[in-house]
mmCIF file of C-alpha atoms in Angstrom:
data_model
loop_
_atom_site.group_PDB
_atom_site.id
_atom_site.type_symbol
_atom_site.label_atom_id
_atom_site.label_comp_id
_atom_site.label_asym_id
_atom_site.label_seq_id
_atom_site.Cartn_x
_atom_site.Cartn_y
_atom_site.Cartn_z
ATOM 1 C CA UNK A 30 5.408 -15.773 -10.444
ATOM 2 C CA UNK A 31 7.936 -12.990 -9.901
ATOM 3 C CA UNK A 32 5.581 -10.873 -8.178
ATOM 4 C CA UNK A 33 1.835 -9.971 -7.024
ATOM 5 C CA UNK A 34 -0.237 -10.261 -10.236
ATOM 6 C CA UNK A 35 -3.957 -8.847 -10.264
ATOM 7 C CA UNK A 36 -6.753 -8.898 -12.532
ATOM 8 C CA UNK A 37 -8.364 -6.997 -14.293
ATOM 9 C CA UNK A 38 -5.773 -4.073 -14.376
ATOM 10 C CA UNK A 39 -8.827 -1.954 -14.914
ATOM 11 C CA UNK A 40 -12.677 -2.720 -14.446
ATOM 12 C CA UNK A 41 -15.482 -0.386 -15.377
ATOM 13 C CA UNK A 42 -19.469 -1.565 -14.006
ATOM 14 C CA UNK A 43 -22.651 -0.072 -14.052
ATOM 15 C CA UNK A 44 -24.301 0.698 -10.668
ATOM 16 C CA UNK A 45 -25.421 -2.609 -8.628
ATOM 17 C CA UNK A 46 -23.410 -5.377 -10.338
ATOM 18 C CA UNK A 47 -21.284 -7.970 -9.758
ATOM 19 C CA UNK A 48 -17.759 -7.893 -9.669
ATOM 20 C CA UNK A 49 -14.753 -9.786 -8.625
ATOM 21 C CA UNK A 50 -11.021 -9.053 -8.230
ATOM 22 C CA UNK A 51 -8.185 -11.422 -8.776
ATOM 23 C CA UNK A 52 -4.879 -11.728 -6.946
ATOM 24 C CA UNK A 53 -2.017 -14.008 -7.430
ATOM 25 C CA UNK A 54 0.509 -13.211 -4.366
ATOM 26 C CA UNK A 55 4.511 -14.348 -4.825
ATOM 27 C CA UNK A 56 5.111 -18.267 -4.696
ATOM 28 C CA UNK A 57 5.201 -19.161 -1.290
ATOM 29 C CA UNK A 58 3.744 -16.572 0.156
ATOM 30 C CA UNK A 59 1.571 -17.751 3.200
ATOM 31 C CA UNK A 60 0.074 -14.102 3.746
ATOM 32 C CA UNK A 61 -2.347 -12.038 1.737
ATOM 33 C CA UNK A 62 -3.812 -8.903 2.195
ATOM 34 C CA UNK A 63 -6.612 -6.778 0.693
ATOM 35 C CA UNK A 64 -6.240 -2.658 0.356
ATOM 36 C CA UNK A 65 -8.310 0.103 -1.358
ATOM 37 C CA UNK A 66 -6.835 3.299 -2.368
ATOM 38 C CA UNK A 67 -9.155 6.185 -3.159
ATOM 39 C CA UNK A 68 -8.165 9.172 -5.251
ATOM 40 C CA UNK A 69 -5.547 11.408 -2.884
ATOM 41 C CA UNK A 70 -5.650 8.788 -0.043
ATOM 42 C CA UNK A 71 -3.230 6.077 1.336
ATOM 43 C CA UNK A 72 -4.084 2.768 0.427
ATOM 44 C CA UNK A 73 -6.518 1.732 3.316
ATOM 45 C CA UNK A 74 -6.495 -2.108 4.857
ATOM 46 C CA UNK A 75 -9.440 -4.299 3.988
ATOM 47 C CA UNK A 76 -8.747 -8.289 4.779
ATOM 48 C CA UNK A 77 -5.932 -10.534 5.641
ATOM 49 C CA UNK A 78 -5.354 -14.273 4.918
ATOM 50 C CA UNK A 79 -3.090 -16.585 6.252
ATOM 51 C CA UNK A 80 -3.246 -19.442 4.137
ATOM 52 C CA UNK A 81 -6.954 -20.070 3.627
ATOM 53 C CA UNK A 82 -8.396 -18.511 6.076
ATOM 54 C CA UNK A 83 -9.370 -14.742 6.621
ATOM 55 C CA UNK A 84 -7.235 -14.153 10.046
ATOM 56 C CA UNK A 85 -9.213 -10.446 9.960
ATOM 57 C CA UNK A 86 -11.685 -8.907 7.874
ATOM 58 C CA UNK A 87 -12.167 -5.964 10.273
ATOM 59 C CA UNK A 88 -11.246 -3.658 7.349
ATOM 60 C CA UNK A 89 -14.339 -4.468 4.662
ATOM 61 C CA UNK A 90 -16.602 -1.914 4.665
ATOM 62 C CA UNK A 91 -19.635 -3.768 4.541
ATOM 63 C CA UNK A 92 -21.406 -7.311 3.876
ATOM 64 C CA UNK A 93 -21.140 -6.470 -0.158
ATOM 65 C CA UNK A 94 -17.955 -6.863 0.068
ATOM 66 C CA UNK A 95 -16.880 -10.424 0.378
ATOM 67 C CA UNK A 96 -12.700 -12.239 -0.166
ATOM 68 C CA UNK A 97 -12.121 -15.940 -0.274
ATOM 69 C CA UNK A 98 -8.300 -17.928 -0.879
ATOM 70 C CA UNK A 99 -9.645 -21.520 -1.155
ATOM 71 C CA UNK A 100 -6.091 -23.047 -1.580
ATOM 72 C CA UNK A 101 -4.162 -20.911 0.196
ATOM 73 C CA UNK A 102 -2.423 -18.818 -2.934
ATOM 74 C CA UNK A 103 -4.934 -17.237 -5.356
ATOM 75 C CA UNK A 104 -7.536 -14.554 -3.584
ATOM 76 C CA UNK A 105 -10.322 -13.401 -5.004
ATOM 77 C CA UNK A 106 -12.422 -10.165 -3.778
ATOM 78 C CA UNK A 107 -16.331 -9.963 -4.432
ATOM 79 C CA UNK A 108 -18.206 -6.965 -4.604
ATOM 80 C CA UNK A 109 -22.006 -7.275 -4.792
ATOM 81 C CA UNK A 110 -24.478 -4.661 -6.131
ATOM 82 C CA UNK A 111 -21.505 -2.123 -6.970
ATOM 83 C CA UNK A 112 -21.951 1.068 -5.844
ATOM 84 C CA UNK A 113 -20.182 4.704 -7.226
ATOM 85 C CA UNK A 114 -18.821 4.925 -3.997
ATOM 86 C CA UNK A 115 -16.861 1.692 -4.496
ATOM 87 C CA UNK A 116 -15.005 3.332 -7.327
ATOM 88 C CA UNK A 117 -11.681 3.040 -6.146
ATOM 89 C CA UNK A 118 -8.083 0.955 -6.730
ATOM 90 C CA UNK A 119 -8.290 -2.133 -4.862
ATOM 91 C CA UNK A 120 -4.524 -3.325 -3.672
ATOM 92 C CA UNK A 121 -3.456 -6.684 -3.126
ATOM 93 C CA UNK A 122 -0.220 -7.690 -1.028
ATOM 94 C CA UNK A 123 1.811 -10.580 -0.123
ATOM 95 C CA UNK A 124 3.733 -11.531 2.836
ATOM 96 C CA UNK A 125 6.362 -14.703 2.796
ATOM 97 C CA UNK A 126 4.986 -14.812 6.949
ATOM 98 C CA UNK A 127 2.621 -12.730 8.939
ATOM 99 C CA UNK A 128 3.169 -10.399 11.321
ATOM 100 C CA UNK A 129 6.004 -8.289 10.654
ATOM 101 C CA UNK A 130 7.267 -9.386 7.180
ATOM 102 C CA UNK A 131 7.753 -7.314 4.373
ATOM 103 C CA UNK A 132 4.762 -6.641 2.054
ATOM 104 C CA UNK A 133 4.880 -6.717 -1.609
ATOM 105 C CA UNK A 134 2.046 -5.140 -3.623
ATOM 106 C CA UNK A 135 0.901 -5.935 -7.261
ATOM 107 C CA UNK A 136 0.275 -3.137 -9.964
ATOM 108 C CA UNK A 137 -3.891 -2.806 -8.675
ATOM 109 C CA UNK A 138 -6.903 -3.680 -10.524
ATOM 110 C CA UNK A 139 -8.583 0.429 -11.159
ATOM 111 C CA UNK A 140 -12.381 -0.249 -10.332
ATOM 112 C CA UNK A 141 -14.712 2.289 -11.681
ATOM 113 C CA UNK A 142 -18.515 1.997 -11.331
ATOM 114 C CA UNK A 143 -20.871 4.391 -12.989
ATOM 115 C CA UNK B 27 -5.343 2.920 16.299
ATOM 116 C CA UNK B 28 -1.801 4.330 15.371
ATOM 117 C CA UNK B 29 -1.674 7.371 13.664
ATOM 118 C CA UNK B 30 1.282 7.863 11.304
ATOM 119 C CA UNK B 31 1.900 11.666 9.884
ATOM 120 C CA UNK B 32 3.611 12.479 6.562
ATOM 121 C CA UNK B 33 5.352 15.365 5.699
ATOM 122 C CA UNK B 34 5.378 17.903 3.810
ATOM 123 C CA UNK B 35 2.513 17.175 1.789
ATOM 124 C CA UNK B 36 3.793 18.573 -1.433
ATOM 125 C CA UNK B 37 7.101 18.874 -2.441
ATOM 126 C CA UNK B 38 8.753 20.298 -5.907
ATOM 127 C CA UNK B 39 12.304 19.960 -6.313
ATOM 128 C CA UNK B 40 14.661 21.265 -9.357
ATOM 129 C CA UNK B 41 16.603 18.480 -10.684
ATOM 130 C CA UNK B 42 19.698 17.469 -9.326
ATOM 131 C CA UNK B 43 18.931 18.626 -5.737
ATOM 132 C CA UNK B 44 18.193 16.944 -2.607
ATOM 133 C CA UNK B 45 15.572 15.851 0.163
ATOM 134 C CA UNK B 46 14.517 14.784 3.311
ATOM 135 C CA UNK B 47 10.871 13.225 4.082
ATOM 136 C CA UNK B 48 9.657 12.328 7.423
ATOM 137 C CA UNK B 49 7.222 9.580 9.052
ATOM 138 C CA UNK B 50 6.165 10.715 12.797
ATOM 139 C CA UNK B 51 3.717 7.570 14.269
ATOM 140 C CA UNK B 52 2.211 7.366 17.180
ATOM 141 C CA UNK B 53 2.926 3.767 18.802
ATOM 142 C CA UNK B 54 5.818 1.430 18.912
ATOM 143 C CA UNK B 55 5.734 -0.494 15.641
ATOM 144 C CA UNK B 56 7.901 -4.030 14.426
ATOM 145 C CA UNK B 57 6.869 -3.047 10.624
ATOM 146 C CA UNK B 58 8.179 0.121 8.995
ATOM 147 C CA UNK B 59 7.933 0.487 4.961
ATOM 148 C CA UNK B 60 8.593 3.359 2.560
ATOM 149 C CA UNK B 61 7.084 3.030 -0.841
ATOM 150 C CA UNK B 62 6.986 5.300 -4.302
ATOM 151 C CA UNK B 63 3.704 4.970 -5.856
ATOM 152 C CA UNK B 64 4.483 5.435 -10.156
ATOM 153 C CA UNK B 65 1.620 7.341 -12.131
ATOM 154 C CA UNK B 66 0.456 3.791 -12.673
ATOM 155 C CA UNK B 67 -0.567 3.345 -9.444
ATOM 156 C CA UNK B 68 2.004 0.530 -8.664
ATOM 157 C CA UNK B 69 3.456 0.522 -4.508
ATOM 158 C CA UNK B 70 7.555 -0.084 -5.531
ATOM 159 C CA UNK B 71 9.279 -0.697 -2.402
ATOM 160 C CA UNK B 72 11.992 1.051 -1.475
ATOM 161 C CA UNK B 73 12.999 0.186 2.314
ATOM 162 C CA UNK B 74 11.512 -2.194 4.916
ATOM 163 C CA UNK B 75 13.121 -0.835 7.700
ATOM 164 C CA UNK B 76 11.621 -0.855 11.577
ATOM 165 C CA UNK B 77 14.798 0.003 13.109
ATOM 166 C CA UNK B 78 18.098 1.677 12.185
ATOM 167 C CA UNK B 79 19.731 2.688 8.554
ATOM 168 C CA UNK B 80 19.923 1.767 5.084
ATOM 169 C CA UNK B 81 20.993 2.974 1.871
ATOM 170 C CA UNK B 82 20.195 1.537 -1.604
ATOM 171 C CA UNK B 83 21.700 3.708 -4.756
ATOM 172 C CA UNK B 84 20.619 7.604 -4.009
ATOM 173 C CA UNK B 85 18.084 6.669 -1.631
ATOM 174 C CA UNK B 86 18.846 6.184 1.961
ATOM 175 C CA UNK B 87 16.316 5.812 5.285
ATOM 176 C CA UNK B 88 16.717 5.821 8.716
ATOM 177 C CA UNK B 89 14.464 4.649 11.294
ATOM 178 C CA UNK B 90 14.877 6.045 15.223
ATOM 179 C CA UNK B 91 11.667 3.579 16.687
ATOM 180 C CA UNK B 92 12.599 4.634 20.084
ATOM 181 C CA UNK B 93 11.820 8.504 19.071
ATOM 182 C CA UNK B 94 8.786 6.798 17.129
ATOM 183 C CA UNK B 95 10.019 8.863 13.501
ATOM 184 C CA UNK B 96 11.387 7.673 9.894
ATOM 185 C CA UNK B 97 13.325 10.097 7.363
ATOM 186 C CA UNK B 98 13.729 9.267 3.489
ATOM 187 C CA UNK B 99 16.797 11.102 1.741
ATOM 188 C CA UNK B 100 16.742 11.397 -1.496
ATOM 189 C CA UNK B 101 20.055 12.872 -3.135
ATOM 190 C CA UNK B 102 20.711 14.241 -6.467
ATOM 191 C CA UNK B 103 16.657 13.779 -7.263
ATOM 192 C CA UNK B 104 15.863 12.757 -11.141
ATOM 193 C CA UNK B 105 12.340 13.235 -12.721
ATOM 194 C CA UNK B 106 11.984 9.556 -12.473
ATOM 195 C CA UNK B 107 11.450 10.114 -8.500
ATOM 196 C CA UNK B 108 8.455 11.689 -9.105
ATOM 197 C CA UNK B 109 5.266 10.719 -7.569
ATOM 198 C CA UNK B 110 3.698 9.635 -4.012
ATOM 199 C CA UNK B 111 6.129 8.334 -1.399
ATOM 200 C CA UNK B 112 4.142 6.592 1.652
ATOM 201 C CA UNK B 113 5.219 5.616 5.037
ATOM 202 C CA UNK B 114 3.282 2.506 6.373
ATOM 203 C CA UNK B 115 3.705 1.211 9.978
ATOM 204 C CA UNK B 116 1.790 -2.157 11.403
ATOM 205 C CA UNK B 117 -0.455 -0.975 13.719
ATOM 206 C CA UNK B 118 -2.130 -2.452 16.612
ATOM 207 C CA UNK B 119 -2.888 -5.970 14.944
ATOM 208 C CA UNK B 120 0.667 -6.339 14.392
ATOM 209 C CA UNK B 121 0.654 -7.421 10.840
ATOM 210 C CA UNK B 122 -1.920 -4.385 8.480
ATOM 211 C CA UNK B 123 -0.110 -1.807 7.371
ATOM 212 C CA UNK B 124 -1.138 1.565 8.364
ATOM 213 C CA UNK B 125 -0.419 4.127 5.397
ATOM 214 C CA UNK B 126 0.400 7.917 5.825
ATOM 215 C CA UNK B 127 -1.148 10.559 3.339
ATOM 216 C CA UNK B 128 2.044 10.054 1.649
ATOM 217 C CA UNK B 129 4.196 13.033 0.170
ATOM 218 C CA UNK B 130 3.497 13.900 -3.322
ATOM 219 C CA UNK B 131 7.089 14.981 -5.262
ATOM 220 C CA UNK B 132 7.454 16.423 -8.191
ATOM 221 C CA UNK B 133 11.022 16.918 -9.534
ATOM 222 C CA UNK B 134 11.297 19.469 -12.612
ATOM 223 C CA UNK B 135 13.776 19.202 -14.835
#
């Protein structure tokens, strides 16, 4: 596509489900990363990819939270038992090659959990 | 890790004039972007610049890595420019992006 596309745009949950992100980074892009943006904050790094695998995760918060890019181009971020805390717009960014390249960033998918 | 400072915080600007933002960071860094965050949420680049100058319509940036800052111009400002402009730098890994605070603008018409 022409750019980063995520989905949902916007995702409301009740406390302790299950939800999951979507990010399709630009064609051809071998690197994908992960950020989360709270309210008044800069977005914040969570996980990189390049190509399928996760080259760092350092940046998740905890073992809830959980990324996978099985084919190298579409990610997809897992939360498990959602918390109000994860509340929260959750970034993704591509890269045409690690390192120093430029990052692009899609529009966010807004997760709220009540 | 690096530490990269934004300022000012808030800024409100009449219409028509012009400004100056400012990255400081704390390490050598190969990555330096400047982004405008809409309402929407939505990270719209505006300069990937590590090193040196570059202009692009009203908006012009200039990077001195050796001095370890970044300044964004922004001349004859439009209500349109309006929102959260962040500073990112890669950081030790050499590939995340660290983000500043960012610099919230508001430009009144």
């Amino acid at each position: 596509g022409a750019g980063v596309s995520q989905t949902p745009s916007n995702k409301v949950t009740e406390k302790g489900k299950y939800v999951e992100l979507r990010c399709d980074p630009i064609s051809g892009h071998t690197a994908l990363y992960w950020y989360r943006q709270s309210l008044g904050q800069g977005p914040e790094f969570l996980i990189y990819f390049q190509g399928t695998g996760a080259a760092d995760d350092s940046g998740l918060p905890n073992d809830r939270f959980f990324a996978v890019r099985p084919e190298g181009s579409v990610s997809t971020l897992k939360i498990q038992r959602t918390e109000r805390g994860d509340s929260a717009m959750y970034l993704c960014a591509s890269s045409s090659q690690g390192g120093t390249g430029e990052l692009f960033f899609g529009e966010g998918s807004r997760l709220t959990v009540l | 890790g690096i530490q990269v400072e934004q300022s000012p915080p808030d800024l409100i600007l009449q219409e028509g004039a012009n400004s100056t933002l400012r990255c400081n960071f704390s390490d050598s860094v190969n990555n330096l972007q400047w982004f405008h965050q809409n309402p929407w949420g939505q990270l719209i680049n505006l300069f990937y610049i590590p090193s040196g100058t570059k202009q692009n319509g009203r908006l012009s940036a200039t990077t001195v890595a050796t001095e370890r800052y970044s300044l964004l111009y922004i001349s004859s400002s439009q209500t349109t420019d309006s929102g959260v402009y962040f500073c990112a730098v890669d950081g030790n890994s050499g590939y995340a992006l660290n983000f500043g605070k960012g610099t919230s603008l508001l430009v009144t018409p």
